[in-house]
Amino acid sequence: MNPKAHQPDSLPAPGPSALAQSEALVARIRAELNDAGGWMPFDRYMERALYAPGLGYYSGGARKFGLRGDDGSDFVTAPELSPLFAAMLARPIAEALQASGTRDVIEFGAGTGKLAAGLLNALAAPGAEFDSYSIVDLSGELRERQRETIEAAAPALAGKVRWLDALPERFEGVVIGNEVLDAMPVRLFACADGAWRERGVIWRDGWFAFEDRPVAASADLALLSDIDTAGGDYIAETHDAARAFTRTICTMLARGAAFFIDYGFPRHEYYHPQRTQGTLMCHYRHRAHGDPFVYPGLQDITAHVEFTGIAEAGVETGADLLGFTSQARFLLNAGMTDALTQIDPADTARFLPAANAVQKLLSEAEMGELFKVIAFSRGLDDKLQAFSSGDRSHTL
Ligand SMILES: C[S@@+](CC[C@H](N)C(=O)[O-])C[C@H]1O[C@@H](n2cnc3c(N)ncnc32)[C@H](O)[C@@H]1O
């Protein structure tokens, strides 16, 4: 093997056992490549790199979520930044449960369990009632971590939590997923000399490499053909897995609401003539770069969400689009600034970290604008407070 080109000096080197795990994954993907005749579409590579049982990034032992690279983590998410995120998200969830007369919650991709613990505590407060909180995660390894977090932070409510191995056919209640859609495999396409080709993975000179192949006519190709590439080279992703997931959730949702929070754009911004390199991004020890062949299984691979496609997939099932707005607008509508004013500024040990996190969650330069909230509903008559102003559904 010649992985050196994909072990940049700018990244911290993994320890020997992590490297051994990565090498085992490389061997497994390489065997699959051989079986497939030497080429696999990028979404298959990404699926293996993230979810191959026992070895993929989310299904293996990597630490993943945390505040700093020196704790072995790779990136931070909103629930990890501050408990205020869960406290604010609990408000529209409680409102949707009440308005739909339902009492159950399902969270997809629950990470360390921090969001679940925060929501459990907030939803148990007087006036907000629920019967069960279920978690669905592709990662069995994270299940143990989630259980520990919930038992430590919401011990009295741990009995209401269950982990689902399969989805119910029909669900009445509220579904949530924070940064789940961006973790779904994407197909990659490259346009050169006016022709679109699908970007796949091959084995060359001792390591993975990209190779582009002609594409047959398809819905994806029709979507790509609409992009104004300004006559130049262009790389773009399409999101079959995230769209199929949204369709499944909205079909399952018989009554209630589904909220997804993630970074991304509506289609016209996503496939903007100037976004020529696509949005594929990798995270390793809090450093972001664009090479998905670095340390397979040890780094996160992600792409921004194309929200118009998500909205179409949900609405196709007959669900209503409840709202689409920026994370900042959603959290402000839910009352985030009031929540901060309830912490005494003289209590600096509590106030300063909370103020710092609120700034990150709301600021346009950080998560406030890039992150969006999209929600679907069935059987809800009224708009929720969290979408009461700044709803951008018309931009989808
Ligand atoms: C970026 S992490 C976000 C974790 C957590 N929600 C947070 O905000 O910290 C993505 C999570 O989504 C999970 N995931 C991806 N696809 C999924 C699916 N189809 N069903 C359930 N979980 C999924 C992954 O296993 C991973 O735990």
CSV table of C-alpha atoms and ligand atoms in Angstrom, one decimal:
chain,number,residue,atom,x,y,z
A,1,MET,CA,0.0,0.0,0.0
A,2,ASN,CA,1.1,3.6,-0.6
A,3,PRO,CA,-1.2,5.6,1.7
A,4,LYS,CA,1.5,8.3,2.3
A,5,ALA,CA,-0.1,10.8,-0.1
A,6,HIS,CA,-3.2,10.5,1.9
A,7,GLN,CA,-1.6,11.0,5.3
A,8,PRO,CA,-0.9,14.7,5.3
A,9,ASP,CA,1.7,16.0,7.7
A,10,SER,CA,-0.7,18.8,8.6
A,11,LEU,CA,-3.0,16.2,10.3
A,12,PRO,CA,-2.1,14.5,13.6
A,13,ALA,CA,-1.1,10.8,13.0
A,14,PRO,CA,-3.5,8.2,14.5
A,15,GLY,CA,-2.3,5.7,17.0
A,16,PRO,CA,-1.4,2.1,16.0
A,17,SER,CA,-4.7,0.5,16.8
A,18,ALA,CA,-6.7,3.2,15.0
A,19,LEU,CA,-4.4,2.8,12.0
A,20,ALA,CA,-4.8,-1.0,12.1
A,21,GLN,CA,-8.6,-0.5,12.1
A,22,SER,CA,-8.3,1.9,9.1
A,23,GLU,CA,-6.1,-0.6,7.2
A,24,ALA,CA,-8.7,-3.4,7.8
A,25,LEU,CA,-11.4,-1.2,6.4
A,26,VAL,CA,-9.2,-0.3,3.4
A,27,ALA,CA,-8.7,-4.0,2.7
A,28,ARG,CA,-12.4,-4.6,3.0
A,29,ILE,CA,-13.4,-1.9,0.6
A,30,ARG,CA,-10.6,-2.9,-1.8
A,31,ALA,CA,-12.0,-6.5,-1.9
A,32,GLU,CA,-15.4,-5.1,-2.7
A,33,LEU,CA,-13.9,-2.9,-5.4
A,34,ASN,CA,-12.3,-6.0,-6.9
A,35,ASP,CA,-15.6,-7.9,-6.8
A,36,ALA,CA,-17.3,-4.9,-8.5
A,37,GLY,CA,-14.9,-5.0,-11.4
A,38,GLY,CA,-12.6,-2.2,-10.1
A,39,TRP,CA,-14.9,0.8,-9.8
A,40,MET,CA,-17.6,1.8,-7.3
A,41,PRO,CA,-19.8,4.9,-7.2
A,42,PHE,CA,-18.7,7.4,-4.6
A,43,ASP,CA,-21.8,6.9,-2.5
A,44,ARG,CA,-20.9,3.2,-1.9
A,45,TYR,CA,-17.4,4.2,-0.8
A,46,MET,CA,-18.8,6.8,1.6
A,47,GLU,CA,-21.3,4.4,3.0
A,48,ARG,CA,-18.5,1.8,3.7
A,49,ALA,CA,-16.2,4.5,5.1
A,50,LEU,CA,-18.8,5.7,7.5
A,51,TYR,CA,-20.9,2.6,8.3
A,52,ALA,CA,-19.1,-0.7,7.5
A,53,PRO,CA,-19.9,-2.8,10.5
A,54,GLY,CA,-17.3,-2.5,13.2
A,55,LEU,CA,-14.8,-0.5,11.0
A,56,GLY,CA,-16.7,2.5,9.6
A,57,TYR,CA,-16.3,5.9,11.1
A,58,TYR,CA,-19.7,5.8,12.8
A,59,SER,CA,-19.8,2.1,13.4
A,60,GLY,CA,-16.3,1.8,14.8
A,61,GLY,CA,-14.7,3.1,18.0
A,62,ALA,CA,-13.7,6.7,16.9
A,63,ARG,CA,-14.4,9.4,19.5
A,64,LYS,CA,-16.1,11.7,16.9
A,65,PHE,CA,-17.9,14.4,18.9
A,66,GLY,CA,-16.2,16.9,21.2
A,67,LEU,CA,-15.0,20.4,21.7
A,68,ARG,CA,-11.3,20.0,21.0
A,69,GLY,CA,-9.0,17.9,18.9
A,70,ASP,CA,-6.8,17.0,21.9
A,71,ASP,CA,-9.6,14.9,23.4
A,72,GLY,CA,-9.5,12.7,20.2
A,73,SER,CA,-12.7,14.2,18.8
A,74,ASP,CA,-13.2,15.5,15.2
A,75,PHE,CA,-16.0,18.0,15.3
A,76,VAL,CA,-18.5,19.7,17.5
A,77,THR,CA,-22.3,19.8,17.0
A,78,ALA,CA,-24.9,22.1,18.5
A,79,PRO,CA,-26.0,19.8,21.3
A,80,GLU,CA,-22.4,19.4,22.4
A,81,LEU,CA,-21.9,23.2,22.5
A,82,SER,CA,-24.6,24.0,25.0
A,83,PRO,CA,-27.6,22.6,26.8
A,84,LEU,CA,-29.5,25.7,25.7
A,85,PHE,CA,-29.8,24.1,22.2
A,86,ALA,CA,-31.8,21.2,23.6
A,87,ALA,CA,-33.8,23.5,25.9
A,88,MET,CA,-34.9,25.6,22.9
A,89,LEU,CA,-35.6,22.7,20.6
A,90,ALA,CA,-37.8,21.2,23.3
A,91,ARG,CA,-40.2,24.2,22.9
A,92,PRO,CA,-41.4,23.5,19.3
A,93,ILE,CA,-41.4,19.8,20.0
A,94,ALA,CA,-43.7,20.2,23.0
A,95,GLU,CA,-45.8,22.6,20.9
A,96,ALA,CA,-46.1,20.0,18.1
A,97,LEU,CA,-46.9,17.2,20.5
A,98,GLN,CA,-49.6,19.2,22.1
A,99,ALA,CA,-51.1,20.5,18.8
A,100,SER,CA,-51.2,17.0,17.4
A,101,GLY,CA,-52.4,15.3,20.6
A,102,THR,CA,-49.5,12.9,20.5
A,103,ARG,CA,-47.0,11.8,23.2
A,104,ASP,CA,-44.0,10.1,21.6
A,105,VAL,CA,-40.7,11.2,20.2
A,106,ILE,CA,-38.2,9.5,17.9
A,107,GLU,CA,-34.6,10.9,17.5
A,108,PHE,CA,-32.5,9.8,14.6
A,109,GLY,CA,-28.7,9.7,14.9
A,110,ALA,CA,-28.5,10.7,18.6
A,111,GLY,CA,-24.7,11.1,18.7
A,112,THR,CA,-23.4,11.1,22.4
A,113,GLY,CA,-27.0,11.3,23.7
A,114,LYS,CA,-26.7,14.9,24.9
A,115,LEU,CA,-29.6,16.2,22.9
A,116,ALA,CA,-31.7,13.3,24.1
A,117,ALA,CA,-30.8,14.0,27.7
A,118,GLY,CA,-31.6,17.7,27.4
A,119,LEU,CA,-34.9,17.1,25.6
A,120,LEU,CA,-36.0,14.4,28.1
A,121,ASN,CA,-35.4,16.9,31.0
A,122,ALA,CA,-37.1,19.8,29.2
A,123,LEU,CA,-40.1,17.7,28.0
A,124,ALA,CA,-40.7,16.3,31.6
A,125,ALA,CA,-41.3,19.9,32.8
A,126,PRO,CA,-44.9,20.8,33.8
A,127,GLY,CA,-47.0,21.5,30.8
A,128,ALA,CA,-44.9,19.4,28.4
A,129,GLU,CA,-45.8,15.7,28.5
A,130,PHE,CA,-44.5,12.7,26.7
A,131,ASP,CA,-44.7,8.9,27.1
A,132,SER,CA,-41.6,7.6,25.2
A,133,TYR,CA,-38.4,8.7,23.6
A,134,SER,CA,-37.0,6.3,21.0
A,135,ILE,CA,-33.6,6.5,19.4
A,136,VAL,CA,-32.6,5.1,16.0
A,137,ASP,CA,-28.9,5.2,15.1
A,138,LEU,CA,-27.0,3.2,12.5
A,139,SER,CA,-24.1,3.1,15.0
A,140,GLY,CA,-24.4,0.3,17.6
A,141,GLU,CA,-21.2,1.6,19.3
A,142,LEU,CA,-22.9,5.0,20.0
A,143,ARG,CA,-25.9,3.3,21.7
A,144,GLU,CA,-23.8,2.5,24.8
A,145,ARG,CA,-22.5,6.1,24.9
A,146,GLN,CA,-26.0,7.4,24.6
A,147,ARG,CA,-27.3,5.2,27.4
A,148,GLU,CA,-24.5,6.4,29.7
A,149,THR,CA,-25.1,10.1,29.0
A,150,ILE,CA,-28.9,9.7,29.5
A,151,GLU,CA,-28.4,7.7,32.8
A,152,ALA,CA,-26.1,10.4,34.1
A,153,ALA,CA,-28.0,13.5,33.0
A,154,ALA,CA,-31.6,12.4,33.1
A,155,PRO,CA,-31.6,9.3,35.4
A,156,ALA,CA,-35.3,9.6,36.4
A,157,LEU,CA,-36.3,9.5,32.7
A,158,ALA,CA,-34.0,6.8,31.4
A,159,GLY,CA,-36.9,4.3,31.7
A,160,LYS,CA,-38.8,6.2,29.0
A,161,VAL,CA,-35.9,5.7,26.5
A,162,ARG,CA,-35.7,2.8,24.0
A,163,TRP,CA,-33.5,2.0,21.1
A,164,LEU,CA,-35.3,0.8,17.9
A,165,ASP,CA,-33.7,-1.8,15.6
A,166,ALA,CA,-36.5,-1.2,13.0
A,167,LEU,CA,-38.8,1.6,12.2
A,168,PRO,CA,-42.5,1.4,13.0
A,169,GLU,CA,-44.6,1.4,9.9
A,170,ARG,CA,-46.8,4.1,11.4
A,171,PHE,CA,-45.8,6.7,13.9
A,172,GLU,CA,-47.8,9.4,15.7
A,173,GLY,CA,-45.6,12.0,17.5
A,174,VAL,CA,-42.5,14.1,16.8
A,175,VAL,CA,-39.4,13.0,14.9
A,176,ILE,CA,-36.1,14.9,15.2
A,177,GLY,CA,-32.7,14.6,13.6
A,178,ASN,CA,-29.8,17.0,14.2
A,179,GLU,CA,-27.0,16.7,11.6
A,180,VAL,CA,-28.2,13.4,10.3
A,181,LEU,CA,-29.0,14.2,6.7
A,182,ASP,CA,-25.4,15.5,6.1
A,183,ALA,CA,-24.1,12.1,7.2
A,184,MET,CA,-25.8,10.2,4.4
A,185,PRO,CA,-23.9,9.0,1.4
A,186,VAL,CA,-23.9,11.2,-1.7
A,187,ARG,CA,-23.2,10.5,-5.3
A,188,LEU,CA,-20.5,12.6,-6.9
A,189,PHE,CA,-20.5,14.0,-10.5
A,190,ALA,CA,-18.0,16.0,-12.4
A,191,CYS,CA,-18.7,18.2,-15.4
A,192,ALA,CA,-15.8,18.7,-17.9
A,193,ASP,CA,-16.1,20.0,-21.5
A,194,GLY,CA,-19.8,20.3,-21.0
A,195,ALA,CA,-20.4,16.6,-20.3
A,196,TRP,CA,-21.4,15.2,-16.9
A,197,ARG,CA,-19.7,12.0,-15.6
A,198,GLU,CA,-20.2,10.1,-12.4
A,199,ARG,CA,-17.2,10.2,-10.0
A,200,GLY,CA,-16.3,6.9,-8.5
A,201,VAL,CA,-13.5,5.2,-6.7
A,202,ILE,CA,-10.8,2.9,-8.1
A,203,TRP,CA,-7.5,1.4,-6.7
A,204,ARG,CA,-4.5,3.0,-8.4
A,205,ASP,CA,-0.8,3.1,-7.4
A,206,GLY,CA,-1.5,1.5,-4.0
A,207,TRP,CA,-4.4,3.6,-2.9
A,208,PHE,CA,-7.9,4.8,-3.6
A,209,ALA,CA,-8.3,7.4,-6.4
A,210,PHE,CA,-11.2,9.0,-8.3
A,211,GLU,CA,-12.2,7.9,-11.8
A,212,ASP,CA,-15.1,9.5,-13.7
A,213,ARG,CA,-17.4,7.4,-15.9
A,214,PRO,CA,-20.1,8.3,-18.4
A,215,VAL,CA,-23.6,8.4,-16.8
A,216,ALA,CA,-26.8,7.1,-18.2
A,217,ALA,CA,-29.9,9.3,-18.3
A,218,SER,CA,-31.5,9.6,-14.9
A,219,ALA,CA,-33.3,12.0,-12.6
A,220,ASP,CA,-29.9,13.0,-11.1
A,221,LEU,CA,-28.5,13.8,-14.6
A,222,ALA,CA,-31.6,15.9,-15.4
A,223,LEU,CA,-31.0,17.8,-12.1
A,224,LEU,CA,-27.3,18.3,-13.0
A,225,SER,CA,-28.1,19.4,-16.5
A,226,ASP,CA,-30.0,22.4,-15.1
A,227,ILE,CA,-26.8,23.7,-13.4
A,228,ASP,CA,-25.3,26.8,-14.9
A,229,THR,CA,-21.6,25.7,-14.8
A,230,ALA,CA,-20.7,28.9,-16.6
A,231,GLY,CA,-19.0,26.8,-19.2
A,232,GLY,CA,-16.3,25.6,-16.8
A,233,ASP,CA,-15.4,22.5,-14.8
A,234,TYR,CA,-17.9,21.7,-12.0
A,235,ILE,CA,-18.2,19.1,-9.3
A,236,ALA,CA,-21.6,18.4,-7.6
A,237,GLU,CA,-23.2,15.9,-5.3
A,238,THR,CA,-26.7,14.4,-5.5
A,239,HIS,CA,-28.5,13.1,-2.4
A,240,ASP,CA,-30.5,9.9,-3.1
A,241,ALA,CA,-30.0,8.5,0.4
A,242,ALA,CA,-31.1,11.7,2.2
A,243,ARG,CA,-34.2,12.0,-0.1
A,244,ALA,CA,-35.1,8.3,0.4
A,245,PHE,CA,-34.7,8.7,4.2
A,246,THR,CA,-37.0,11.8,4.2
A,247,ARG,CA,-39.6,9.9,2.1
A,248,THR,CA,-39.5,7.0,4.6
A,249,ILE,CA,-39.9,9.3,7.6
A,250,CYS,CA,-42.7,11.3,6.1
A,251,THR,CA,-44.5,8.2,5.0
A,252,MET,CA,-44.2,6.7,8.6
A,253,LEU,CA,-45.4,10.0,10.1
A,254,ALA,CA,-49.2,9.4,10.4
A,255,ARG,CA,-49.7,12.4,12.7
A,256,GLY,CA,-47.3,15.0,14.2
A,257,ALA,CA,-44.2,16.7,13.0
A,258,ALA,CA,-40.6,15.9,11.8
A,259,PHE,CA,-37.7,18.4,12.3
A,260,PHE,CA,-34.3,18.1,10.6
A,261,ILE,CA,-31.5,20.6,11.4
A,262,ASP,CA,-28.5,20.7,9.2
A,263,TYR,CA,-26.1,22.8,7.2
A,264,GLY,CA,-27.0,23.4,3.6
A,265,PHE,CA,-28.9,25.5,1.1
A,266,PRO,CA,-32.0,25.5,-1.2
A,267,ARG,CA,-31.3,24.1,-4.6
A,268,HIS,CA,-30.6,27.4,-6.4
A,269,GLU,CA,-27.9,28.3,-3.9
A,270,TYR,CA,-26.6,24.8,-3.6
A,271,TYR,CA,-25.9,24.4,-7.3
A,272,HIS,CA,-24.7,28.0,-7.7
A,273,PRO,CA,-22.4,28.7,-10.7
A,274,GLN,CA,-19.7,29.7,-8.3
A,275,ARG,CA,-19.8,26.6,-6.1
A,276,THR,CA,-17.7,24.7,-8.6
A,277,GLN,CA,-16.1,22.3,-6.2
A,278,GLY,CA,-19.2,20.9,-4.5
A,279,THR,CA,-19.6,20.7,-0.7
A,280,LEU,CA,-17.9,17.3,0.1
A,281,MET,CA,-15.9,17.9,3.3
A,282,CYS,CA,-14.0,15.7,5.8
A,283,HIS,CA,-13.3,16.3,9.5
A,284,TYR,CA,-10.4,14.9,11.4
A,285,ARG,CA,-9.4,16.3,14.8
A,286,HIS,CA,-11.3,19.5,14.2
A,287,ARG,CA,-9.5,20.1,10.9
A,288,ALA,CA,-11.6,20.3,7.7
A,289,HIS,CA,-10.2,19.2,4.3
A,290,GLY,CA,-11.5,17.7,1.1
A,291,ASP,CA,-9.8,14.3,0.7
A,292,PRO,CA,-12.2,11.4,1.5
A,293,PHE,CA,-9.3,8.9,1.1
A,294,VAL,CA,-7.4,10.2,4.2
A,295,TYR,CA,-7.5,7.6,7.1
A,296,PRO,CA,-10.7,5.8,5.9
A,297,GLY,CA,-12.9,5.0,8.9
A,298,LEU,CA,-11.1,7.5,11.1
A,299,GLN,CA,-12.4,10.7,9.7
A,300,ASP,CA,-15.9,12.0,9.1
A,301,ILE,CA,-17.1,12.5,5.5
A,302,THR,CA,-20.0,14.8,4.9
A,303,ALA,CA,-21.8,16.9,2.3
A,304,HIS,CA,-24.1,19.9,2.7
A,305,VAL,CA,-27.8,19.2,2.4
A,306,GLU,CA,-29.8,20.2,-0.7
A,307,PHE,CA,-33.0,21.3,1.0
A,308,THR,CA,-35.2,21.6,-2.0
A,309,GLY,CA,-34.7,17.9,-2.7
A,310,ILE,CA,-35.5,17.2,0.9
A,311,ALA,CA,-38.7,19.3,0.8
A,312,GLU,CA,-39.8,17.6,-2.5
A,313,ALA,CA,-39.2,14.1,-1.0
A,314,GLY,CA,-41.3,14.9,2.1
A,315,VAL,CA,-44.2,16.6,0.3
A,316,GLU,CA,-44.4,13.8,-2.3
A,317,THR,CA,-45.6,11.6,0.5
A,318,GLY,CA,-48.5,13.9,1.2
A,319,ALA,CA,-46.9,15.5,4.3
A,320,ASP,CA,-47.1,19.3,4.7
A,321,LEU,CA,-44.0,21.4,4.7
A,322,LEU,CA,-44.3,23.0,8.1
A,323,GLY,CA,-41.5,25.5,7.7
A,324,PHE,CA,-37.9,26.1,6.6
A,325,THR,CA,-35.7,28.7,8.2
A,326,SER,CA,-32.2,29.5,9.5
A,327,GLN,CA,-31.1,27.9,12.8
A,328,ALA,CA,-30.7,31.5,14.2
A,329,ARG,CA,-34.3,32.5,13.3
A,330,PHE,CA,-35.7,29.2,14.6
A,331,LEU,CA,-33.9,29.5,17.9
A,332,LEU,CA,-34.7,33.2,18.3
A,333,ASN,CA,-38.4,32.5,17.6
A,334,ALA,CA,-38.3,29.8,20.2
A,335,GLY,CA,-37.0,32.3,22.7
A,336,MET,CA,-33.3,31.8,23.0
A,337,THR,CA,-32.4,35.3,24.0
A,338,ASP,CA,-34.9,35.2,26.8
A,339,ALA,CA,-33.4,31.9,28.0
A,340,LEU,CA,-30.0,33.6,28.2
A,341,THR,CA,-31.3,36.6,30.1
A,342,GLN,CA,-32.5,34.2,32.8
A,343,ILE,CA,-28.9,33.4,33.7
A,344,ASP,CA,-27.4,35.9,36.1
A,345,PRO,CA,-24.4,37.6,34.4
A,346,ALA,CA,-22.7,37.8,37.8
A,347,ASP,CA,-22.6,34.0,37.8
A,348,THR,CA,-19.7,34.1,35.3
A,349,ALA,CA,-19.1,30.3,35.5
A,350,ARG,CA,-22.5,29.7,34.0
A,351,PHE,CA,-23.1,32.9,32.1
A,352,LEU,CA,-19.9,33.2,30.0
A,353,PRO,CA,-20.0,29.7,28.5
A,354,ALA,CA,-23.8,30.1,27.8
A,355,ALA,CA,-23.3,33.5,26.1
A,356,ASN,CA,-20.4,32.1,24.1
A,357,ALA,CA,-22.4,29.1,22.9
A,358,VAL,CA,-25.4,31.3,22.0
A,359,GLN,CA,-23.2,33.5,19.9
A,360,LYS,CA,-21.9,30.4,18.0
A,361,LEU,CA,-25.4,29.0,17.5
A,362,LEU,CA,-26.9,32.3,16.3
A,363,SER,CA,-24.1,34.2,14.6
A,364,GLU,CA,-24.2,34.5,10.8
A,365,ALA,CA,-20.5,33.8,10.6
A,366,GLU,CA,-20.8,30.6,12.6
A,367,MET,CA,-23.9,28.2,12.7
A,368,GLY,CA,-26.8,30.7,12.6
A,369,GLU,CA,-27.1,31.1,8.9
A,370,LEU,CA,-25.4,28.1,7.3
A,371,PHE,CA,-27.6,25.7,9.5
A,372,LYS,CA,-31.2,25.5,8.6
A,373,VAL,CA,-34.3,23.8,10.1
A,374,ILE,CA,-36.8,22.1,7.8
A,375,ALA,CA,-39.9,20.5,9.2
A,376,PHE,CA,-42.8,18.4,7.9
A,377,SER,CA,-46.2,17.8,9.5
A,378,ARG,CA,-49.3,15.8,9.2
A,379,GLY,CA,-52.5,16.8,11.0
A,380,LEU,CA,-51.2,20.1,12.4
A,381,ASP,CA,-53.4,23.0,11.7
A,382,ASP,CA,-51.3,25.9,13.0
A,383,LYS,CA,-47.8,27.2,12.4
A,384,LEU,CA,-45.4,26.8,15.3
A,385,GLN,CA,-43.9,29.7,17.2
A,386,ALA,CA,-40.5,28.7,16.0
A,387,PHE,CA,-41.5,29.4,12.4
A,388,SER,CA,-43.6,32.5,13.2
A,389,SER,CA,-41.2,34.9,11.5
A,390,GLY,CA,-38.5,34.5,8.8
A,391,ASP,CA,-40.0,31.3,7.3
A,392,ARG,CA,-38.1,30.8,4.0
A,393,SER,CA,-40.2,27.9,2.6
A,394,HIS,CA,-40.8,30.0,-0.6
A,395,THR,CA,-37.0,29.9,-1.4
A,396,LEU,CA,-37.1,26.1,-1.8
B,1,LIG,C1,-23.0,14.0,12.5
B,1,LIG,S1,-23.7,12.8,13.5
B,1,LIG,C2,-24.8,13.8,14.5
B,1,LIG,C3,-25.0,13.3,15.9
B,1,LIG,C4,-25.9,14.1,16.8
B,1,LIG,N1,-27.3,14.2,16.2
B,1,LIG,C5,-25.4,15.4,17.1
B,1,LIG,O1,-25.9,16.4,16.7
B,1,LIG,O2,-24.4,15.5,17.8
B,1,LIG,C6,-24.7,11.9,12.5
B,1,LIG,C7,-25.4,10.7,13.1
B,1,LIG,O3,-26.4,10.2,12.2
B,1,LIG,C8,-26.4,8.8,12.3
B,1,LIG,N2,-27.1,8.3,11.1
B,1,LIG,C9,-26.8,8.5,9.8
B,1,LIG,N3,-27.7,7.9,9.0
B,1,LIG,C10,-28.7,7.5,9.8
B,1,LIG,C11,-29.9,6.8,9.5
B,1,LIG,N4,-30.3,6.5,8.3
B,1,LIG,N5,-30.7,6.4,10.6
B,1,LIG,C12,-30.3,6.7,11.8
B,1,LIG,N6,-29.1,7.4,12.1
B,1,LIG,C13,-28.3,7.7,11.1
B,1,LIG,C14,-25.0,8.4,12.4
B,1,LIG,O4,-24.8,7.1,12.8
B,1,LIG,C15,-24.5,9.5,13.4
B,1,LIG,O5,-24.7,9.0,14.7
